[in-house]
Short mmCIF file of C-alpha atoms and ligand atoms in Angstrom, two decimals:
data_model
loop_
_atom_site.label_atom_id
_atom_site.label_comp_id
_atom_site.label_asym_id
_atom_site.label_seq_id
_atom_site.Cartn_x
_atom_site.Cartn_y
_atom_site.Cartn_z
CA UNK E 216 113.80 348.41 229.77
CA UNK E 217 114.22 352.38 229.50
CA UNK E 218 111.44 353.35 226.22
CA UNK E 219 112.75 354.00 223.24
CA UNK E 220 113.30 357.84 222.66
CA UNK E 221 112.52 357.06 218.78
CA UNK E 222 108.80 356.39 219.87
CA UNK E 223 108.54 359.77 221.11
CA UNK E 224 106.81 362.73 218.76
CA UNK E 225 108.67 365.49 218.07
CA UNK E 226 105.96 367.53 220.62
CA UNK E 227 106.78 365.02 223.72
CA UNK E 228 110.51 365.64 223.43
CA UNK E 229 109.85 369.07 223.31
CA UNK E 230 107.73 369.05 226.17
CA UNK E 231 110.25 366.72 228.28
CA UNK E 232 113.00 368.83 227.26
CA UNK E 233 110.75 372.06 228.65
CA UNK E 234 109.75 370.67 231.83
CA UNK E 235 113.90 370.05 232.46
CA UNK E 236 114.67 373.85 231.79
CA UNK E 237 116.64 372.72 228.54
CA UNK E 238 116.02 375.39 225.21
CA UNK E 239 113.40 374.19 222.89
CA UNK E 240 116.09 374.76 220.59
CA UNK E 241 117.75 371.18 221.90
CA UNK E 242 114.44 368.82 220.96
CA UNK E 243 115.62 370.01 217.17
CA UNK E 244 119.04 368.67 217.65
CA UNK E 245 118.35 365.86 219.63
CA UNK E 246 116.34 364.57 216.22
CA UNK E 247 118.76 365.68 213.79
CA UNK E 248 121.44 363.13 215.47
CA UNK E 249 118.64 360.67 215.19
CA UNK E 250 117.32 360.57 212.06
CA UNK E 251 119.92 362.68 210.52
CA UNK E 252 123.35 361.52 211.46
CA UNK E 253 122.04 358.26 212.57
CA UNK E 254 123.40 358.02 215.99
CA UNK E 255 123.37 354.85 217.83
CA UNK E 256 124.18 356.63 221.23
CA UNK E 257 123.48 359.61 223.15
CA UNK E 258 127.52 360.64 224.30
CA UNK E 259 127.86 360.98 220.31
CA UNK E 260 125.70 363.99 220.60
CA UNK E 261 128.09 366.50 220.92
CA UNK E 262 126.50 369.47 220.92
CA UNK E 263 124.64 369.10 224.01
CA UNK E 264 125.66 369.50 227.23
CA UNK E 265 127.23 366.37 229.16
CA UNK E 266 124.68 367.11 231.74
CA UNK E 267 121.79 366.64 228.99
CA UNK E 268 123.07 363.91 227.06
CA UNK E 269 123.63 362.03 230.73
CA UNK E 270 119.99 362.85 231.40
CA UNK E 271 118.59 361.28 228.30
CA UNK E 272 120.79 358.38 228.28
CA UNK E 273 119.15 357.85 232.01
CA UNK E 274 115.28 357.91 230.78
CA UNK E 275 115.58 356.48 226.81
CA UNK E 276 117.17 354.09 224.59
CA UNK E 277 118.20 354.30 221.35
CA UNK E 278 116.49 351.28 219.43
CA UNK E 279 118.24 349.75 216.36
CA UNK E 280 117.47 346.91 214.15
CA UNK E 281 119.38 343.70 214.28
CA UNK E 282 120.54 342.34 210.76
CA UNK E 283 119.74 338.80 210.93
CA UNK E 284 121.12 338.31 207.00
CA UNK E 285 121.98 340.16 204.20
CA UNK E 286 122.07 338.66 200.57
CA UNK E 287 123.07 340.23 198.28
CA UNK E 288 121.50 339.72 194.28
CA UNK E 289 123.80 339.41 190.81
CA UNK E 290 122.09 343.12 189.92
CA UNK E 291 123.39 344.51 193.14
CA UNK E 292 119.99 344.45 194.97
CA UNK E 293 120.87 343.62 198.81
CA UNK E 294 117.82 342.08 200.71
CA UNK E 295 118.15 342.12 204.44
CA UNK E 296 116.41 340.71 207.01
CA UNK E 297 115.77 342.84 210.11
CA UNK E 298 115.23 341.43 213.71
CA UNK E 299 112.86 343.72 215.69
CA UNK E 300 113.10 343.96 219.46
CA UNK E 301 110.33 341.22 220.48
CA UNK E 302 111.91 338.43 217.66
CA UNK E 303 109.67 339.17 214.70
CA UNK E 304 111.66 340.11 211.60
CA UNK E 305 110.86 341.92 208.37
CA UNK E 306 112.38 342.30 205.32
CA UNK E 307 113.52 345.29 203.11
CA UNK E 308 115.39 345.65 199.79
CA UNK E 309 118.01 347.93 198.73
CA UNK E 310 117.48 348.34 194.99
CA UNK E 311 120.49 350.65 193.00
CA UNK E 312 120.01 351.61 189.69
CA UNK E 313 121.67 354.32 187.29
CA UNK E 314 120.55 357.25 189.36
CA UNK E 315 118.67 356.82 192.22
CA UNK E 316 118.99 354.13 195.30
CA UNK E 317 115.86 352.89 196.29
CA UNK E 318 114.57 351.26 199.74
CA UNK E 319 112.09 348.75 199.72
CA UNK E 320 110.86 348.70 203.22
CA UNK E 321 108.11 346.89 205.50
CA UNK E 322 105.48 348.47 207.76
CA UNK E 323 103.61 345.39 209.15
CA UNK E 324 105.19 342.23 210.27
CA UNK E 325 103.49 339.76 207.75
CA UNK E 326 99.86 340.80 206.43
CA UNK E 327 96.16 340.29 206.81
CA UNK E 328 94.73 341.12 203.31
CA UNK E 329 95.52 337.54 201.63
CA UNK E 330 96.40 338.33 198.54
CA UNK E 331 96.18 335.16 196.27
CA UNK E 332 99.84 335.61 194.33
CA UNK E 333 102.08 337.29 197.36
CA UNK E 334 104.34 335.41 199.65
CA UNK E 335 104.20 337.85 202.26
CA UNK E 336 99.89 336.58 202.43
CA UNK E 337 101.53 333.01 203.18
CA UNK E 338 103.00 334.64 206.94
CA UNK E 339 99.36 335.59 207.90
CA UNK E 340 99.09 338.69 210.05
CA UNK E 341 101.33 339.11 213.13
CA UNK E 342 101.20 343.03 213.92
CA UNK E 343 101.52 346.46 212.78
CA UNK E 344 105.38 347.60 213.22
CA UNK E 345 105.90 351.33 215.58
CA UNK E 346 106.89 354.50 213.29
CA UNK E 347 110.14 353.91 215.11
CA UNK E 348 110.92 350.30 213.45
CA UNK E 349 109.20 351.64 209.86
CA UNK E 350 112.27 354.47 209.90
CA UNK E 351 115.24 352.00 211.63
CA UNK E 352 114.65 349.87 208.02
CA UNK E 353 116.67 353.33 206.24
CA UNK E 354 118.87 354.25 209.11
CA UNK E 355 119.91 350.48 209.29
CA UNK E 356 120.01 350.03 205.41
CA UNK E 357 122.06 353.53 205.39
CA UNK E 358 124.39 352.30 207.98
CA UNK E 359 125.37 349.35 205.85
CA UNK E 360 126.28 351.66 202.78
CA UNK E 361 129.51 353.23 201.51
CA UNK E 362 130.18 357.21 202.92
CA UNK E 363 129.50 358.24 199.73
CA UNK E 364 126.26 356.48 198.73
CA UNK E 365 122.41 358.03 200.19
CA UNK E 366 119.11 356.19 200.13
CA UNK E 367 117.36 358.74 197.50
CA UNK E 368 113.92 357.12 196.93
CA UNK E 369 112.10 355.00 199.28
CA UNK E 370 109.02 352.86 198.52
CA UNK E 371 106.30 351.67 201.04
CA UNK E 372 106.15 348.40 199.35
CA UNK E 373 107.37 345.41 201.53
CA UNK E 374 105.90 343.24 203.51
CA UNK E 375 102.25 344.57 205.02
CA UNK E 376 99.74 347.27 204.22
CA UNK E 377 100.97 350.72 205.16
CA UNK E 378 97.41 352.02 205.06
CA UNK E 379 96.32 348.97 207.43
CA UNK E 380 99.00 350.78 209.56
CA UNK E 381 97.86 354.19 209.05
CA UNK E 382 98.78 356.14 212.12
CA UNK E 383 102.51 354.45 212.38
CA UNK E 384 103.01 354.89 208.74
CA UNK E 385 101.68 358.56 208.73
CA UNK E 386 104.24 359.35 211.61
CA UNK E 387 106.90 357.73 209.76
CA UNK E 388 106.40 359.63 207.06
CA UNK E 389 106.71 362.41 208.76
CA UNK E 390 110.31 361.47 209.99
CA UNK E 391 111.18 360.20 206.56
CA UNK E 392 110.17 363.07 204.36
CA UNK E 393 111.11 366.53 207.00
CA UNK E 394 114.33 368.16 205.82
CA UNK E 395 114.96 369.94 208.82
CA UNK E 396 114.95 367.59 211.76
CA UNK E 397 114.00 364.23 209.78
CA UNK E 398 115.35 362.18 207.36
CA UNK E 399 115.09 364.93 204.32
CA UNK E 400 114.00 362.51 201.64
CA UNK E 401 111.57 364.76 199.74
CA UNK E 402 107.90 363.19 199.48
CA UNK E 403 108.19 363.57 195.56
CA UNK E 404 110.46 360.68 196.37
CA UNK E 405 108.61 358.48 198.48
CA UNK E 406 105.64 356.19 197.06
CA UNK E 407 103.11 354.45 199.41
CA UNK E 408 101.40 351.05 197.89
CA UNK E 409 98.06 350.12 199.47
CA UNK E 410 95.70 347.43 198.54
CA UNK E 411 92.92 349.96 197.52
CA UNK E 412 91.61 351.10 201.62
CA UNK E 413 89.33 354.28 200.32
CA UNK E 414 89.15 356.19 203.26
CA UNK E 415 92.40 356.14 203.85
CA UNK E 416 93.37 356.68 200.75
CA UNK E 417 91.52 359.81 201.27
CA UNK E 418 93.25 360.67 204.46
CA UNK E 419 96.47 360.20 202.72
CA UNK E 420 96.15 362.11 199.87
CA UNK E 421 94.76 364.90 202.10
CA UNK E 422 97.43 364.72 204.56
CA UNK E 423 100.44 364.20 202.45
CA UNK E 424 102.16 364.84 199.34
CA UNK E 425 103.82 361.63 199.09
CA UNK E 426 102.89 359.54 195.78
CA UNK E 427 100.33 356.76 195.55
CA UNK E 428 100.39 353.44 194.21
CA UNK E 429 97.53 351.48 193.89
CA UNK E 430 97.19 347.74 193.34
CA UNK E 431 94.65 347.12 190.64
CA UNK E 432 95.49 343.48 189.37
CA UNK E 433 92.50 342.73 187.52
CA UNK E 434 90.07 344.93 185.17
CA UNK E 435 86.83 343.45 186.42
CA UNK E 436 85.13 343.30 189.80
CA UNK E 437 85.22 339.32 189.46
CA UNK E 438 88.75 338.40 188.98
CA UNK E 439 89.95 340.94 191.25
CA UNK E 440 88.12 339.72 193.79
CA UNK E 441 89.24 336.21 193.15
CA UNK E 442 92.78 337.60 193.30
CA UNK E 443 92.52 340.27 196.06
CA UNK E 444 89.55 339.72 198.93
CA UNK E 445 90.06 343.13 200.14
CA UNK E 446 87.59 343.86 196.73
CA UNK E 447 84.65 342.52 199.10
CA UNK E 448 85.25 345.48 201.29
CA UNK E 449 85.59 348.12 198.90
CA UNK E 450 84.97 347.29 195.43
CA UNK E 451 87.05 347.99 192.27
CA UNK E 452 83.94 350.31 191.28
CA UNK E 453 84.43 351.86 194.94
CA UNK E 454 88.41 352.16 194.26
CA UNK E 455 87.96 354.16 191.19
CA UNK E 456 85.31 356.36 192.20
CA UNK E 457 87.76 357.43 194.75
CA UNK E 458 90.73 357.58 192.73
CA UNK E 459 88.42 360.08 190.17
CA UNK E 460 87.27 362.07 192.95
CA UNK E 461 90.80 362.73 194.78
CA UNK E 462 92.28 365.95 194.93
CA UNK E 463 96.07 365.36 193.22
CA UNK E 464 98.14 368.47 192.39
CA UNK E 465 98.74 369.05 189.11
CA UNK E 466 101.07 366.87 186.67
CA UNK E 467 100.81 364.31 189.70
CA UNK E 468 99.37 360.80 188.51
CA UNK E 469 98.35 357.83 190.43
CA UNK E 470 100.23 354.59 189.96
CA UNK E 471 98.11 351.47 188.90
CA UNK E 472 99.98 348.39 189.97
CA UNK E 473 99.54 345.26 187.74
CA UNK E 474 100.59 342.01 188.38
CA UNK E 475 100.35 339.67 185.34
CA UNK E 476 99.74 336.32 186.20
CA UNK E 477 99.75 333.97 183.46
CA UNK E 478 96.54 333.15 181.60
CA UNK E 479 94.99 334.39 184.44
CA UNK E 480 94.86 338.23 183.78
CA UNK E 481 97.05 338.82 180.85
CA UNK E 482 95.28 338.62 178.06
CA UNK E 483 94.61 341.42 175.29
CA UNK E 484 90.86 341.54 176.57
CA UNK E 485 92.20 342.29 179.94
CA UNK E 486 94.28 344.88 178.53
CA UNK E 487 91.50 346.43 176.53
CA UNK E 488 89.01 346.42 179.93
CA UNK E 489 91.76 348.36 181.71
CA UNK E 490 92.41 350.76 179.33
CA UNK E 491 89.04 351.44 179.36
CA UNK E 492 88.97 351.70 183.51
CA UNK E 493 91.70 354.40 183.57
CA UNK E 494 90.33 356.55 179.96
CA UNK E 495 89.05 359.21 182.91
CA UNK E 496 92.22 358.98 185.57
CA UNK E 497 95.36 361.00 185.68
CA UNK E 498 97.21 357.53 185.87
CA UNK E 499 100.06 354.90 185.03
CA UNK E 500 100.54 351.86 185.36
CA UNK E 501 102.94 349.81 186.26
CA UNK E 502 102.75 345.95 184.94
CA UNK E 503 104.54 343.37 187.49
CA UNK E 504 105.11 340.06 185.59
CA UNK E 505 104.73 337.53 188.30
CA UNK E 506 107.90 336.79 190.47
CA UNK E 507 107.79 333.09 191.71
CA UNK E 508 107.75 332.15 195.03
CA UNK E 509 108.29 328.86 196.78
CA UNK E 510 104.26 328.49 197.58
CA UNK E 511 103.09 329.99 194.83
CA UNK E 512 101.14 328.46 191.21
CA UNK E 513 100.81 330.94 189.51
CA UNK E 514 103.13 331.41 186.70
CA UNK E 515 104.95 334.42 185.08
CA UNK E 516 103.70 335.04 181.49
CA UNK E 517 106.09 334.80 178.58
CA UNK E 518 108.00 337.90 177.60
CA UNK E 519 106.08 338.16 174.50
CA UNK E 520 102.66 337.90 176.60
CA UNK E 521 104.04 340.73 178.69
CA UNK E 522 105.02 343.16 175.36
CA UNK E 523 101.47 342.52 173.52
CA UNK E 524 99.60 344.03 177.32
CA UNK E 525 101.97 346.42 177.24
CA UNK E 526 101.52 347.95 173.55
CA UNK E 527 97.17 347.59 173.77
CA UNK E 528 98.03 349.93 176.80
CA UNK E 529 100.14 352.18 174.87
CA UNK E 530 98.94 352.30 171.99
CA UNK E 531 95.70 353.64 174.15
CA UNK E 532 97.76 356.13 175.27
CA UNK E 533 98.22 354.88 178.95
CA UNK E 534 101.79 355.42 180.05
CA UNK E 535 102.40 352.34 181.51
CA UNK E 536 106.06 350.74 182.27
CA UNK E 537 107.11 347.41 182.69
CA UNK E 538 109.02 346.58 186.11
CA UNK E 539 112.31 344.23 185.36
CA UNK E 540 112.85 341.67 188.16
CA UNK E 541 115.27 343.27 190.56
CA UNK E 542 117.01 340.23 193.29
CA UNK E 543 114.70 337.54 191.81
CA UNK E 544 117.87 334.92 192.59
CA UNK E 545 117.78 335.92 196.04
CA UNK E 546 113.98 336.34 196.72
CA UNK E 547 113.82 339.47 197.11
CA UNK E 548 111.71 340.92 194.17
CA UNK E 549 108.08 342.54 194.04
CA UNK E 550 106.36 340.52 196.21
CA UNK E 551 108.76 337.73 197.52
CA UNK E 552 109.11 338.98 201.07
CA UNK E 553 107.89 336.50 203.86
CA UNK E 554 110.03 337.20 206.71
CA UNK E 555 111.56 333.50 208.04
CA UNK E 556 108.55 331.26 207.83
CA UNK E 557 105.71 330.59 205.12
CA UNK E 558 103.61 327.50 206.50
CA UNK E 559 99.98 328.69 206.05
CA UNK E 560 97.81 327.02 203.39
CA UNK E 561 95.82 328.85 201.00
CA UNK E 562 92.73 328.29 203.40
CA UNK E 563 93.89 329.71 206.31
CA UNK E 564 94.49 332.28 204.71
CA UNK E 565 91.17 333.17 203.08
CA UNK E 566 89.80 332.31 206.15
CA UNK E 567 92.12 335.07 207.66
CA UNK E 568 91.45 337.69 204.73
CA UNK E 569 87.50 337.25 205.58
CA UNK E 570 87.78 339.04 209.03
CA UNK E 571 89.74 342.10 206.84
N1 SAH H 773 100.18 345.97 200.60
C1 SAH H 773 100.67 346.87 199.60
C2 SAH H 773 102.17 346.89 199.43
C3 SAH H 773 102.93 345.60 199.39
S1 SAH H 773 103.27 344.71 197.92
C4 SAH H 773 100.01 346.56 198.26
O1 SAH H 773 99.40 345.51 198.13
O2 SAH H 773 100.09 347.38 197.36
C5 SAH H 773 103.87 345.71 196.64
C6 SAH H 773 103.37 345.24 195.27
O3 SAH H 773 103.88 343.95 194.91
C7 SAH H 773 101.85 345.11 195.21
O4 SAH H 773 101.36 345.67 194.02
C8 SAH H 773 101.68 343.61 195.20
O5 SAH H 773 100.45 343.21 194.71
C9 SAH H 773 102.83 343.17 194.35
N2 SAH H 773 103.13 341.74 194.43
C10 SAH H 773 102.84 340.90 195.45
N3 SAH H 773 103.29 339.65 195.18
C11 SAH H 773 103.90 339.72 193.98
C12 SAH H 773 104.61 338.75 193.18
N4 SAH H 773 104.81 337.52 193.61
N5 SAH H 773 105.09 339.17 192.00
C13 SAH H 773 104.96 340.45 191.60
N6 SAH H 773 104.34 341.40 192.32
C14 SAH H 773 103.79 341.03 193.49
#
């Protein structure tokens, strides 16, 4: 099996180019037909020399993702389901809306960090995906598009957790967000989700400029830690020292993720703590209501349950926005993504999240 050229930086293509005698000029437009014009095959590259485009079909492949389904939702959402060379598959979710088309996309096959609400927790962990299978989810989604329509916004918010996946991620990143040889989606554009890993949060925000979402899911060290065992590792006290402390550009704001879980975290007391957690942060938040998954107890609150957190919030001042369920009839809202197979019980899988 020739390696895919895909899982080569920008530098080693340069260099492999250079040791052939080709312009460094070539490395440039050798990526540009990747990630740019999406090509599937190296004669398609018609600007370099038959010679060159012989050579590289002779040492690399061009990987692609299989689409092993595609439903599409009644709001126009279109999950698919991506096969990945070694038979794992991961999900991501095209999600249009008045201006902007946004990609939902994966960057670990399943996930370690147990989360007690999330279907993707029910898969367990199975590995990080390459920064060559994070970007195939928007060249594959793109393929599958009209001429006219472009990805605009893309969200690291499928299955796993990108910052679990740091190096991978960071290098996909890079492919997603550079306008000259990369995809060109600006970073302004692009919003990671982690769990809450400090550190590399840090990294991130130092290394970066895309935007940061956080998920908080509970105002107090006790129920989020009932809810999320990553708070064993670092606390929500921990989480929000960090989040005070970061260096954000101006008029940039950190996205607090909420998902309300009925009479479990939705009640005006809980609203009131967490107004009171994010008085000192340049923040948002964005409140989940529950999406239901085959697996799951827990049970979305009522819509009025949903307005009354809501107003305490804003009525604090805390610009905080409620996210509609986008492709809940085909499983593929916030949170619903579990690849093929959920079998675990809610053990294992606290047993898994205590190794995190
Ligand atoms: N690991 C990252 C990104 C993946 S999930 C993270 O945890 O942030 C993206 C968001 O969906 C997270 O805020 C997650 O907690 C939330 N989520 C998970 N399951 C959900 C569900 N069933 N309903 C609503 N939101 C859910």
């Amino acid at each position: 099996m020739k390696p895919n050229i895909k899982d080569l930086s920008f530098k080693e293509l340069a260099a492999f180019l250079a040791d052939r005698k080709h312009p460094s000029y070539r490395a440039r437009q050798v990526w540009q037909w990747l990630f740019h014009k999406r090509a599937a095959s190296f004669a398609e590259m018609t600007n370099l020399s038959r010679a060159l485009r012989e050579e590289l079909d002779e040492k690399f492949s061009i990987s692609r993702h299989r689409i092993l389904r595609r439903a599409q939702s009644r709001d126009g959402t279109v999950k698919f389901l991506f096969g990945l060379a070694d038979c794992a598959s991961v999900e991501s979710v095209l999600i249009p809306e008045a201006r902007r088309l946004t990609l939902c996309i994966s960057t670990q096959v399943g996930c370690a960090f147990g989360c007690a609400f999330c279907a993707t927790a029910l898969m367990g962990f199975k590995r990080n995906m390459s920064a060559s299978e994070i970007v195939d989810q928007i060249l594959e989604a793109s393929r599958a598009l009209d001429a006219d329509r472009r990805i605009t916004h893309v969200v690291l918010m499928g299955m796993g957790e990108p910052l679990a996946n740091y190096i991978e991620t960071k290098q996909a990143l890079e492919i997603i967000t550079n306008g000259d040889w990369g995809i060109g989606i600006s970073p302004r554009r692009v919003t990671l989700s982690t769990v809450g890993l400090v550190p590399q949060i840090q990294k991130l925000v130092a290394e970066t400029a895309v935007n940061l979402a956080i998920s908080l899911h509970a105002p107090t060290e006790r129920l989020r830690g009932e809810l999320m065992p990553v708070n064993r590792k670092y606390s929500l006290a921990q989480l929000l020292d960090c989040c005070r402390a970061l260096p954000l550009p101006r008029r940039k704001r950190i996205t607090f993720e909420y998902v309300l879980l009925s009479g479990v975290n939705d009640s005006e007391e809980h609203a009131r703590q967490l107004m009171r957690l994010l008085r000192d942060i340049r923040s948002k938040v964005n409140v989940i209501p529950f999406n239901p998954h085959p697996g799951s107890e827990f049970l979305r609150p009522a819509d009025a349950a949903v307005a009354r957190f809501q107003n305490i919030l804003h009525e604090a001042g805390v610009q905080v926005n409620v996210r509609r369920p986008r492709g809940d009839d085909i499983q593929a809202a916030c949170g619903q993504l579990q690849g093929e197979e959920i079998v675990r019980t809610r053990r294992e899988i606290e047993r898994a999240a205590q190794s995190v």
